[in-house]
Structures are given as structure tokens and as C-alpha cells.
Amino acid sequence: MQNKGIVIVTAVLLTLASIFYLSFSAATKYYDSQAAKIKDPIAQQDYKDSVKFLGLYSYQKCLETQIGLGLDLKGGMNVILEVSVPDVVENLADHKTDAAFTKSMKEARAEHEVSQSDFITLFINAYKKNAPGHHLSEIFATQQLQGKVSPNSSDKQVEKVLRDEVQAAIDNSFLVVRTRIDKFGVVQPNIQKLEGQQGRIMVEMPGINEPERVRKLLQGSANLEFWETYNSEEIIPYLQQLDQREAAALSGKKEVADTTAADTAAAVKATAEANSGAKLQLKKSDDEATDTKETSSQLAQAKKEHPLLSIFQPTGSGALSLVGYASARDTAAINKIIYSAIAKQVLPSDLRLLWGAKPADGIQAKNVYELYAIKVTTSNGRAPIEGDVVTDAKDQFNNLTGTPEVSMTMNSDGARRWAALTKANVGKAIAIVLDGTVYSAPRVNGEISGGQSSITGNFTIEDTKDLANTLKSGRMPAPAHIVQEEVVGPTLGAQSIQQGFISFIVAFIILMIYMVVMYDFIPGMVANGALLLNLFFTMGIMASFQAALTMPGIAGIVLALGMAVDANVLIYERTKEELKKGLGTKQALSLGYSNAFSAIFDSNLTSIITGIILYVFGTGPIRGFATTLIIGICCSFFTAVFLTRLVYENRLKHDKWTKQNFSTRVSRNFMANKNFAFMSSYKTSFTVFGIVILIMLGSFFVRGLSKGIDFTGGRNYVVVLEKQTEPEQVKEALTPLFKGATVNALALGTDGKTIRISTNYKIESNNPAIDNEVEDILYKGLHGAGLVTQGSVEAFKNPDVRAGGSIVSSTKVGPAVAKDITHGAIISVLFALAAIFLYILVRFRNVAFSVGSTVALAVDATIVIGFFSLLWDVVPFSLEIDQTFIGAILTVIGYSINDKVVVFDRIRENLTLHKKMDLQELFNKSLNETLARTINTSLSTLIVLLCIFCFGGESTRSFSFAMLLGVIFGTLSSIFIAAPVAYITLGRKVKKEEAAIAEAVEVK
């Protein structure tokens, strides 16, 4: 083998990289186990903060780098937020009541529901139709767009401004969402803008079990504000007084003696000393345990005497609006005090205390936040200046200091108000607040006229980029609405982990046994070693990408392992053919690898093409499956084709393994010397497949398909009931309550208690309260029918309180998302067929092979869809058509083409070797020569899929069922559809072979 050095270096680098990235998962597990031994939560956090893995990486970095678990394995929440572009456009037009504008907006909104064009294009086309001779500037030359749109602006200029403003609003929404989630404390959140879906933001939050709180958090409207402030020395005395009043309230006293600033400072100092002594001590003596108890006692006493100042460190004079610091873990307790009824009596009525947006910079302690004193000077309680006056903002570097800063430009109205505000606050700070948190509070050194100013602070380059973008966007023009949602309880996630692990282990063991039984111990174990390396490299690469592992992802890995066996089978079958010709093991093995390479390469590449299409057009679970499948295929190609060959060449070089024949008693004569007349039976096979397709099409038109909410829009709830119940009872109990909406119930599994309930009740509404309303109706209906015995709706919503019945997971898909999913599904399947047609055409340079492959793949897809139509209310598991099903269809196409490529590759090879052979005989010869490989690879893949189907749980059962059908009919269509269609396309007439000749050859 050539280029051995490159293969060895690549293998070593992959091994080292995999060890490095997988070590973070091991490190995190170790640190978690050590932290679990510490009872005090504060000490636990201090321990984690002190971690330095390999001397460089913090605990947080280990968490971020390890292989994360997806929602279906860990539990949590996944939402897709959508910023309404029509609402943004209406806001930019100042909600004009112009007849042409309102009519155009109405038409554009209606067309946007069914069109794939972007809203701005639809609106402009409608406006030009409804207002001929008028210009867009007449609508958008508003105060808000002053400086960007003038009465003389052309339509192209206005369109550009609209697109920029919409994109800025989306970018700002993304920043706001990211800040909110970071402050929420989610570990390893995944927040990304969805490419090709304008205005949509996907947020994955593993471990979240408070969906109501998250909905409110994400769907609130952000607002950029500029506030006047108090100086710290004006406010700290009030905070000291508040501290005294709270202490008195705790001790039951009605009056409190005045406490001097010195006394307060002493108390704060004592508390700080107590806090410093509470850090993790790696000591185990009784005396030290007593010291720890004394420290905890001191802390408890300090909090009793000074409930606020024991956890809050005030600043000194000269701090401007910054009044103090607090650890992130104490901010909730401080909020409870500063927003209490006592605080309303003590603190000035025009004072508003707000936290900084990120941890303080320049101090030794970690995760410490700053508290600022905001002064309300308007009668309506709003900020003197809001973000709608900012026309431009740029991140830049200060000419004198070289530090990052933000340059800001306001419109004329904003410039006037900004000049007045800065003039009145020289020497004080003006706070820049976004979404209720302070991003910066710079000192005003003098009146700033002209609307041009710079914002400085302890900024990084990334900070100034984000702040500039936020300033440009100002207030979020339209609130974001949740258009798709999935909630998975942690208990269900743990169950999925167990199911995925079992399916993986069982499939892996059976595959290893299968290879040994079919190809003898040494060849079988070499192939198994390649499988183990394949798994190791796949996991290492996933860790380097910081990809989250999901149940579909596990299915992708298991399926990739099944497909990896295909390469070893091809190599071994070709080697056996050479051994039968009388060649030695070394030469036969070399030819086996060489002859199998093109078929392995083509089949792997077509599968990768399908995987790429899955990734591009899929979302969520489908992308997870596609990612692991692509990585697994690439790793299997490297391990099966190159690394195993290195092993064989090394052993043979030392005269080892020279007697290997790559067969056992079981497989020695398996499908050997067969001469089935496949080509002459094309009429029979076409008739049988034709009848099957007619049945499937008839079922499709008569029975239809069970469409999931991915295609119809709606909500799904998986509910575990108190007792075994028929789905019809559930439907009867709920239908009267969901007035005017569809309600469906489906049993999941075999326990009789797990039911999936679907409804489209008020799905078009963006009101977040509807989610709670639906869950309340579910509880009312099920509780009233005696199917749930929970005492409260809150307990019913808790996925971990199973006794009495509860919701264990929920999914929501809005109508707009359902429309896009439907469109994407159709496009992805058609695109996959077209891509494979073109690849086969380019690779084989014969349109007959492309036609045969495409026709056979279309037949495979039709049969699988037909079975889902025939059986959707017959089998005891879900056969809904959803995104996972589309992924299965595309995977069927990708897998099915593998077998067809191998068959056509042998036909192409024989066309070169036997140029004078009758074409019909050549096709039959090629099919019979590849028959053993076809059956072996199909059996190995079926073994894997049966393991996923039986042990993988409900989340993958529909997928694995579709794949089982796909493998069975894909194998049959390779022989009975693809090859005959290719032969007929070549323009040759099929000859009927005489049975006597076939029988004579068989006897021979």
C-alpha cells in the first residue's frame, strides 16, 4: 500500500486528538464526583472554581468541551423563537393608517403564509401594485428612520434600509436572548440563528425543568434606555437603613436604633472575613471540622444581624452610580430585600437599582456583579432617552488610549435631548441599560452636542462589537414569539440514555459475533478492531466539535457501525474470489482491497451526500443524526480501508496469517456458484413490484397518512396516566373541552399508561398564556375522567412526579414552522434523488445506471411511505409522518444506493473484462457474483436496526421501522428493479434463458 506514512501519521493524530477531547468528559465526571462529596453548596462552587484541568482549563471550560447530552437524553427545553418581520416593518412605518399601506401589509401577510419569498419582497410588490406612482419613502420617511430615509430616497435605497433594519432587529434579538439565557444559568446552552429562516432563533437549554419561566424570559420585549443616576454616597446610607430595618423585622423588633456607618463597615468587614474562611479546606481533623462549624455559625449570625450587608459589599465615595458588589449566588436574596415592602418605605421613590450585565472586571473574586443606582426623572417612569433615537453605532479604538470603545450617532431629536441630558449631568454617570441590566455607566465630562459621543468602559473587542450592534438596533421592534417548542423531563431523558446504551451494546456485540462467524476469528476480529477504532474516532471528533449526543445521534452511530461492516464484507468477499482462483493470501488480499475500493468509495460518498442533504434541510434531531452518520462513515472508510490493510500487510510481511481463507463452515459455500436468471424474470418482478406500489398508492389516497404536528402545526403531550387506559377514552374526555380544535390520542409502548395527546387548539396564537391554558385543560379533562389523580395542576406539569399521572414531555410547532418543514421535506427528498442521479451519471458515465438507480430509489421510498399509510393505526407504535420520518426516507435512499452502486460497479468492471460477453449474461453474472455481499451486508444492517427497534425506545422506533423496510425492499429493488431497468435502458432485449442450460451450469 502506498502512502503508509500518511495513514500512520493521520491515525496517530486522530488518536491523540480523540484522547485529548474525550479526556474533558472524564475530567468533568471526576470533578463532579469530588464536588458531590462536599455538602456545603458554596464550598462546592468554590471547589469547582478552583479547578485547573491540565493546569489550563477551568471547570466551566471542561463542561463546554465535553460531549454534551441533548434534550432527549438529559431533559430540558428546545424552542424556536421568531421575530415577526411584518411587525418590524409596521413599527418602522410608525403604524401608518394609509389605505395603500395597510392593504399591502394585509396582502403580504396572507401571501407570506403560503409563499417561500421573504416578507419585504412581498410587501414591496404589493405596495407597488396598490399605490402606482407612489414611492416607499412616503411611508418610511419617519422620525425613527431620520438620517436613513428622506422624502427623496429611491425605492431601492428604502428597501436596503428596511432589510438592514430587519437584520439589525434579528441580530439584536439574538444578543438579547443570549444574554438572558446566560443570566438564567443554563449549562451548555445552544443558541443559534437558523440559516435560511429569517427571524428565527433556536435555543436549546439542557436540564431546564421550568418551561413557564423560560417562556416568559424569552418572549419579553427588550428595550435600550439611557438613564440619569444617583451617586453612590447618596444611596448607601439608605441601604444601611434598609439593612437595619430588615434585621429588625427578622428579630421581631418594631424599632431600630441608628447604626453608625462605622458599625456597618465593621459588620461588613466581619462578614467578609467569615466568607473568606468558608472556602473549601482540604483538611479532615476534628479541630478543623469544628472550625468549619464555627465559620458557618459566624455567617449565620452575620446574616441575622445584617441581612443585606452580610451578602452585599457597598462601594466607597467616588464610585459614581456604582453602589456595591455581590456574588452571583447572592443576587436573588438581595433582590428580595431591595424590592420588599420595607424597601419601598426606606428607599427614595425615584430610585431604581439595577445589576450589571456581566461579572465585574478588575477584581479578584469571580462571578461578582455590580449594582447601579438609577434615577427616574420622568413622570411616566420611562427613560429620558430610548434606543429609537440611535441612528448608527460603530465599535472602534480610542485614538489616545487604544482601548476598545463605541462611537454612537443619534438623530436630531435624540441629539437635542442627549445634549440637554449630558449638560445636566456633568461629573455624574449616565447608565446605558438594555433589557433591565446595565451595560455601561460612563462619567459625563461635559455637554455632548451634535449627537456624536463615545462610550468607554472595561470593554473587550467582543463587548464593543455586541454593544455597537445593540445600539444600532435599539429597542427590539417586535417581541419574539415561540413558534416551536419541545420539553423533555429529566426522568424521560435518563430512560432514553439507558435505552440508547442497551441498543448500542447489543448491536455492537452481535455485529462482532457475526463477523467472526462469517469470516473466521482473525479476519473477524480485525474487522471488529476497526469498528472499535471507528467508534473511538467518531466520539473524539464529536467532542472536538462540541456536538451534543442525542438518541437520533446514537442511532446514527449505530447505523454507521452497521454500514461500516459493509466495507469489510466487500473486501473479504473480493479476497475470497481471488483465493478461489488459486492466488496466495498476500496477493489475494492485495487484489481484494484494490478491487473493492471503488465500490466502497462510491457507496460511502453517496451516503455522505444524503447525510449532507439531511443536515442542510433538517433541524434538531435530524441534524444530530446526520452529523454522527457523516462522521461515522468517514471514520469507517479510514479504519476499514486503510488501517486494517496496514495490519494485514504487517502480519503477512512477517509470514503470519498466511493460511487465512476468510471463511468458516457456515460461510464457505454461502451463495457460491449461483447462476440465477435475474434478467429473464424482469416481467414477473416488475409485475409484483407494480402490484405492491398500486396497493401503497391506493392506501395513500384512501387512508392518507397520519401527519404529525411537524406538518400540521399543533401541540404534542406525552402523558403517563395513573392506570391503563385506551386512547379512545382519553380522546372522549378531552374533545369537549378543546372546543373547535382537533384532539388525537395514541398509545406509546405496551404499558397501557403512556399516551401521546395531540391538539391544534389555538396554535395560531402567539400569546404565551395559551401554553398554560392547554395544560390546564389537559389536567381538567383527565382529572375529571379519573385518569389522573394528581392533587394540583402544578404536580401534573412536573415530569418527575409520576405517581398520579403527569406530563413527561411536550412539543409545540406553529403553523409557519409546519409550512416550512413541509416545503423543506419535499425539497430535500427531490434534491437527494437528483443529486444521486447526477453523481451516478458522472461516476459511471452511463445514463442507464442513473435511470436504474433513481427508479429503484423512488420505488423504495414509495413502498416505505405506503407501509406507513397502511399501518399507522394498526401497529402499537407511532407511524406519524414527521421530520424524523423524512430523515428515515432520506437515509433509506442513502443506504439503498450503496447496494446499487456495488452491483453497478461489478457490472462496469465486467464490461471492461468481458467485452464480448452477451450483455444479459454479463448482468446476471454480476448480480450472482455480488449476491453474497448483498445478503451479508443487508443481514448485518438488519441486525443493527432490529436492535434499535427493540431496545432504542419510542423516540427511534418509527425511524428504525422505516429503515427496516428500506433495507429489505432496497435490497430487493437492487436486484429486481435497478439492474433490469438499467439493462432495458441500454436498449437490449431480454432473452429467456433455457432452464436446461441453467440447470446444467448449476450441476457443474
PDB file of N, CA, C and O in Angstrom, residues 225-266:
ATOM      1  N   GLU A 225     -32.174  51.845  26.915  1.00  0.00           N
ATOM      2  CA  GLU A 225     -32.525  53.075  27.616  1.00  0.00           C
ATOM      3  C   GLU A 225     -31.272  53.794  28.113  1.00  0.00           C
ATOM      4  O   GLU A 225     -30.257  53.158  28.413  1.00  0.00           O
ATOM      5  N   PHE A 226     -31.379  55.136  28.211  1.00  0.00           N
ATOM      6  CA  PHE A 226     -30.320  55.970  28.779  1.00  0.00           C
ATOM      7  C   PHE A 226     -30.909  56.664  30.012  1.00  0.00           C
ATOM      8  O   PHE A 226     -31.884  57.419  29.911  1.00  0.00           O
ATOM      9  N   TRP A 227     -30.306  56.412  31.192  1.00  0.00           N
ATOM     10  CA  TRP A 227     -30.861  56.888  32.448  1.00  0.00           C
ATOM     11  C   TRP A 227     -29.896  57.839  33.175  1.00  0.00           C
ATOM     12  O   TRP A 227     -28.670  57.647  33.133  1.00  0.00           O
ATOM     13  N   GLU A 228     -30.482  58.802  33.887  1.00  0.00           N
ATOM     14  CA  GLU A 228     -29.701  59.553  34.872  1.00  0.00           C
ATOM     15  C   GLU A 228     -29.464  58.654  36.073  1.00  0.00           C
ATOM     16  O   GLU A 228     -30.182  57.660  36.278  1.00  0.00           O
ATOM     17  N   THR A 229     -28.477  59.009  36.910  1.00  0.00           N
ATOM     18  CA  THR A 229     -28.127  58.142  38.040  1.00  0.00           C
ATOM     19  C   THR A 229     -27.924  58.945  39.324  1.00  0.00           C
ATOM     20  O   THR A 229     -27.715  60.162  39.305  1.00  0.00           O
ATOM     21  N   TYR A 230     -27.978  58.230  40.425  1.00  0.00           N
ATOM     22  CA  TYR A 230     -27.559  58.754  41.722  1.00  0.00           C
ATOM     23  C   TYR A 230     -26.077  58.431  41.919  1.00  0.00           C
ATOM     24  O   TYR A 230     -25.574  57.418  41.389  1.00  0.00           O
ATOM     25  N   ASN A 231     -25.376  59.234  42.720  1.00  0.00           N
ATOM     26  CA  ASN A 231     -24.036  58.874  43.161  1.00  0.00           C
ATOM     27  C   ASN A 231     -24.152  57.904  44.328  1.00  0.00           C
ATOM     28  O   ASN A 231     -25.122  57.929  45.099  1.00  0.00           O
ATOM     29  N   SER A 232     -23.147  57.067  44.482  1.00  0.00           N
ATOM     30  CA  SER A 232     -23.208  56.006  45.494  1.00  0.00           C
ATOM     31  C   SER A 232     -23.352  56.561  46.900  1.00  0.00           C
ATOM     32  O   SER A 232     -24.082  56.003  47.723  1.00  0.00           O
ATOM     33  N   GLU A 233     -22.646  57.684  47.219  1.00  0.00           N
ATOM     34  CA  GLU A 233     -22.715  58.222  48.579  1.00  0.00           C
ATOM     35  C   GLU A 233     -24.111  58.733  48.926  1.00  0.00           C
ATOM     36  O   GLU A 233     -24.453  58.858  50.113  1.00  0.00           O
ATOM     37  N   GLU A 234     -24.935  58.991  47.904  1.00  0.00           N
ATOM     38  CA  GLU A 234     -26.310  59.414  48.162  1.00  0.00           C
ATOM     39  C   GLU A 234     -27.202  58.232  48.547  1.00  0.00           C
ATOM     40  O   GLU A 234     -28.193  58.396  49.255  1.00  0.00           O
ATOM     41  N   ILE A 235     -26.853  57.038  48.085  1.00  0.00           N
ATOM     42  CA  ILE A 235     -27.732  55.886  48.236  1.00  0.00           C
ATOM     43  C   ILE A 235     -27.295  54.937  49.349  1.00  0.00           C
ATOM     44  O   ILE A 235     -28.135  54.316  50.007  1.00  0.00           O
ATOM     45  N   ILE A 236     -26.004  54.815  49.595  1.00  0.00           N
ATOM     46  CA  ILE A 236     -25.517  53.832  50.578  1.00  0.00           C
ATOM     47  C   ILE A 236     -26.142  54.029  51.954  1.00  0.00           C
ATOM     48  O   ILE A 236     -26.503  53.046  52.624  1.00  0.00           O
ATOM     49  N   PRO A 237     -26.324  55.279  52.455  1.00  0.00           N
ATOM     50  CA  PRO A 237     -26.996  55.424  53.754  1.00  0.00           C
ATOM     51  C   PRO A 237     -28.399  54.805  53.769  1.00  0.00           C
ATOM     52  O   PRO A 237     -28.825  54.234  54.783  1.00  0.00           O
ATOM     53  N   TYR A 238     -29.111  54.930  52.662  1.00  0.00           N
ATOM     54  CA  TYR A 238     -30.437  54.313  52.591  1.00  0.00           C
ATOM     55  C   TYR A 238     -30.327  52.784  52.673  1.00  0.00           C
ATOM     56  O   TYR A 238     -31.162  52.119  53.301  1.00  0.00           O
ATOM     57  N   LEU A 239     -29.310  52.226  52.013  1.00  0.00           N
ATOM     58  CA  LEU A 239     -29.116  50.773  52.055  1.00  0.00           C
ATOM     59  C   LEU A 239     -28.762  50.312  53.467  1.00  0.00           C
ATOM     60  O   LEU A 239     -29.184  49.235  53.910  1.00  0.00           O
ATOM     61  N   GLN A 240     -27.970  51.116  54.192  1.00  0.00           N
ATOM     62  CA  GLN A 240     -27.647  50.786  55.577  1.00  0.00           C
ATOM     63  C   GLN A 240     -28.908  50.785  56.437  1.00  0.00           C
ATOM     64  O   GLN A 240     -29.119  49.910  57.277  1.00  0.00           O
ATOM     65  N   GLN A 241     -29.760  51.776  56.201  1.00  0.00           N
ATOM     66  CA  GLN A 241     -31.017  51.846  56.943  1.00  0.00           C
ATOM     67  C   GLN A 241     -31.917  50.665  56.605  1.00  0.00           C
ATOM     68  O   GLN A 241     -32.566  50.080  57.484  1.00  0.00           O
ATOM     69  N   LEU A 242     -31.941  50.292  55.316  1.00  0.00           N
ATOM     70  CA  LEU A 242     -32.733  49.139  54.887  1.00  0.00           C
ATOM     71  C   LEU A 242     -32.225  47.870  55.561  1.00  0.00           C
ATOM     72  O   LEU A 242     -33.011  47.016  55.988  1.00  0.00           O
ATOM     73  N   ASP A 243     -30.906  47.755  55.686  1.00  0.00           N
ATOM     74  CA  ASP A 243     -30.299  46.608  56.347  1.00  0.00           C
ATOM     75  C   ASP A 243     -30.770  46.511  57.798  1.00  0.00           C
ATOM     76  O   ASP A 243     -31.120  45.424  58.288  1.00  0.00           O
ATOM     77  N   GLN A 244     -30.805  47.661  58.483  1.00  0.00           N
ATOM     78  CA  GLN A 244     -31.251  47.677  59.883  1.00  0.00           C
ATOM     79  C   GLN A 244     -32.718  47.278  59.995  1.00  0.00           C
ATOM     80  O   GLN A 244     -33.106  46.498  60.870  1.00  0.00           O
ATOM     81  N   ARG A 245     -33.550  47.826  59.120  1.00  0.00           N
ATOM     82  CA  ARG A 245     -34.982  47.543  59.175  1.00  0.00           C
ATOM     83  C   ARG A 245     -35.258  46.054  58.904  1.00  0.00           C
ATOM     84  O   ARG A 245     -36.136  45.452  59.546  1.00  0.00           O
ATOM     85  N   GLU A 246     -34.516  45.492  57.957  1.00  0.00           N
ATOM     86  CA  GLU A 246     -34.695  44.074  57.663  1.00  0.00           C
ATOM     87  C   GLU A 246     -34.259  43.211  58.843  1.00  0.00           C
ATOM     88  O   GLU A 246     -34.905  42.216  59.179  1.00  0.00           O
ATOM     89  N   ALA A 247     -33.166  43.605  59.510  1.00  0.00           N
ATOM     90  CA  ALA A 247     -32.693  42.862  60.681  1.00  0.00           C
ATOM     91  C   ALA A 247     -33.730  42.925  61.793  1.00  0.00           C
ATOM     92  O   ALA A 247     -33.998  41.928  62.486  1.00  0.00           O
ATOM     93  N   ALA A 248     -34.314  44.114  61.952  1.00  0.00           N
ATOM     94  CA  ALA A 248     -35.335  44.263  62.980  1.00  0.00           C
ATOM     95  C   ALA A 248     -36.552  43.394  62.667  1.00  0.00           C
ATOM     96  O   ALA A 248     -37.149  42.784  63.560  1.00  0.00           O
ATOM     97  N   ALA A 249     -36.926  43.366  61.398  1.00  0.00           N
ATOM     98  CA  ALA A 249     -38.072  42.550  61.000  1.00  0.00           C
ATOM     99  C   ALA A 249     -37.814  41.072  61.285  1.00  0.00           C
ATOM    100  O   ALA A 249     -38.709  40.334  61.707  1.00  0.00           O
ATOM    101  N   LEU A 250     -36.576  40.642  61.043  1.00  0.00           N
ATOM    102  CA  LEU A 250     -36.229  39.245  61.290  1.00  0.00           C
ATOM    103  C   LEU A 250     -36.262  38.905  62.774  1.00  0.00           C
ATOM    104  O   LEU A 250     -36.645  37.807  63.173  1.00  0.00           O
ATOM    105  N   SER A 251     -35.823  39.875  63.614  1.00  0.00           N
ATOM    106  CA  SER A 251     -35.773  39.615  65.056  1.00  0.00           C
ATOM    107  C   SER A 251     -37.075  39.945  65.755  1.00  0.00           C
ATOM    108  O   SER A 251     -37.219  39.739  66.964  1.00  0.00           O
ATOM    109  N   GLY A 252     -38.032  40.518  65.020  1.00  0.00           N
ATOM    110  CA  GLY A 252     -39.334  40.825  65.588  1.00  0.00           C
ATOM    111  C   GLY A 252     -39.406  42.156  66.280  1.00  0.00           C
ATOM    112  O   GLY A 252     -40.411  42.481  66.911  1.00  0.00           O
ATOM    113  N   LYS A 253     -38.359  43.000  66.201  1.00  0.00           N
ATOM    114  CA  LYS A 253     -38.371  44.311  66.829  1.00  0.00           C
ATOM    115  C   LYS A 253     -39.139  45.299  65.977  1.00  0.00           C
ATOM    116  O   LYS A 253     -39.137  45.225  64.764  1.00  0.00           O
ATOM    117  N   LYS A 254     -39.764  46.282  66.626  1.00  0.00           N
ATOM    118  CA  LYS A 254     -40.527  47.286  65.906  1.00  0.00           C
ATOM    119  C   LYS A 254     -39.697  48.513  65.595  1.00  0.00           C
ATOM    120  O   LYS A 254     -39.971  49.229  64.648  1.00  0.00           O
ATOM    121  N   GLU A 255     -38.705  48.792  66.425  1.00  0.00           N
ATOM    122  CA  GLU A 255     -37.885  49.978  66.213  1.00  0.00           C
ATOM    123  C   GLU A 255     -36.434  49.562  66.226  1.00  0.00           C
ATOM    124  O   GLU A 255     -36.038  48.613  66.886  1.00  0.00           O
ATOM    125  N   VAL A 256     -35.634  50.347  65.533  1.00  0.00           N
ATOM    126  CA  VAL A 256     -34.224  50.040  65.424  1.00  0.00           C
ATOM    127  C   VAL A 256     -33.428  51.274  65.769  1.00  0.00           C
ATOM    128  O   VAL A 256     -33.707  52.359  65.263  1.00  0.00           O
ATOM    129  N   ALA A 257     -32.440  51.108  66.598  1.00  0.00           N
ATOM    130  CA  ALA A 257     -31.572  52.244  66.920  1.00  0.00           C
ATOM    131  C   ALA A 257     -30.706  52.546  65.727  1.00  0.00           C
ATOM    132  O   ALA A 257     -30.362  51.668  64.935  1.00  0.00           O
ATOM    133  N   ASP A 258     -30.342  53.803  65.584  1.00  0.00           N
ATOM    134  CA  ASP A 258     -29.490  54.204  64.481  1.00  0.00           C
ATOM    135  C   ASP A 258     -28.129  53.523  64.606  1.00  0.00           C
ATOM    136  O   ASP A 258     -27.550  53.426  65.683  1.00  0.00           O
ATOM    137  N   THR A 259     -27.678  53.080  63.509  1.00  0.00           N
ATOM    138  CA  THR A 259     -26.371  52.435  63.462  1.00  0.00           C
ATOM    139  C   THR A 259     -25.436  53.331  62.677  1.00  0.00           C
ATOM    140  O   THR A 259     -25.783  53.794  61.601  1.00  0.00           O
ATOM    141  N   THR A 260     -24.275  53.521  63.179  1.00  0.00           N
ATOM    142  CA  THR A 260     -23.328  54.400  62.502  1.00  0.00           C
ATOM    143  C   THR A 260     -22.718  53.693  61.312  1.00  0.00           C
ATOM    144  O   THR A 260     -22.719  52.464  61.220  1.00  0.00           O
ATOM    145  N   ALA A 261     -22.188  54.514  60.420  1.00  0.00           N
ATOM    146  CA  ALA A 261     -21.504  53.952  59.247  1.00  0.00           C
ATOM    147  C   ALA A 261     -20.333  53.093  59.672  1.00  0.00           C
ATOM    148  O   ALA A 261     -20.007  52.084  59.044  1.00  0.00           O
ATOM    149  N   ALA A 262     -19.684  53.488  60.759  1.00  0.00           N
ATOM    150  CA  ALA A 262     -18.535  52.713  61.255  1.00  0.00           C
ATOM    151  C   ALA A 262     -18.961  51.327  61.702  1.00  0.00           C
ATOM    152  O   ALA A 262     -18.289  50.327  61.435  1.00  0.00           O
ATOM    153  N   ASP A 263     -20.119  51.279  62.414  1.00  0.00           N
ATOM    154  CA  ASP A 263     -20.627  49.970  62.839  1.00  0.00           C
ATOM    155  C   ASP A 263     -20.951  49.086  61.647  1.00  0.00           C
ATOM    156  O   ASP A 263     -20.661  47.887  61.632  1.00  0.00           O
ATOM    157  N   THR A 264     -21.587  49.715  60.653  1.00  0.00           N
ATOM    158  CA  THR A 264     -21.944  48.958  59.449  1.00  0.00           C
ATOM    159  C   THR A 264     -20.699  48.443  58.739  1.00  0.00           C
ATOM    160  O   THR A 264     -20.630  47.291  58.307  1.00  0.00           O
ATOM    161  N   ALA A 265     -19.706  49.320  58.595  1.00  0.00           N
ATOM    162  CA  ALA A 265     -18.451  48.919  57.948  1.00  0.00           C
ATOM    163  C   ALA A 265     -17.803  47.764  58.695  1.00  0.00           C
ATOM    164  O   ALA A 265     -17.263  46.825  58.099  1.00  0.00           O
ATOM    165  N   ALA A 266     -17.866  47.826  60.037  1.00  0.00           N
ATOM    166  CA  ALA A 266     -17.290  46.751  60.841  1.00  0.00           C
ATOM    167  C   ALA A 266     -18.011  45.430  60.591  1.00  0.00           C
ATOM    168  O   ALA A 266     -17.391  44.368  60.496  1.00  0.00           O
TER     169      ALA A 266
END
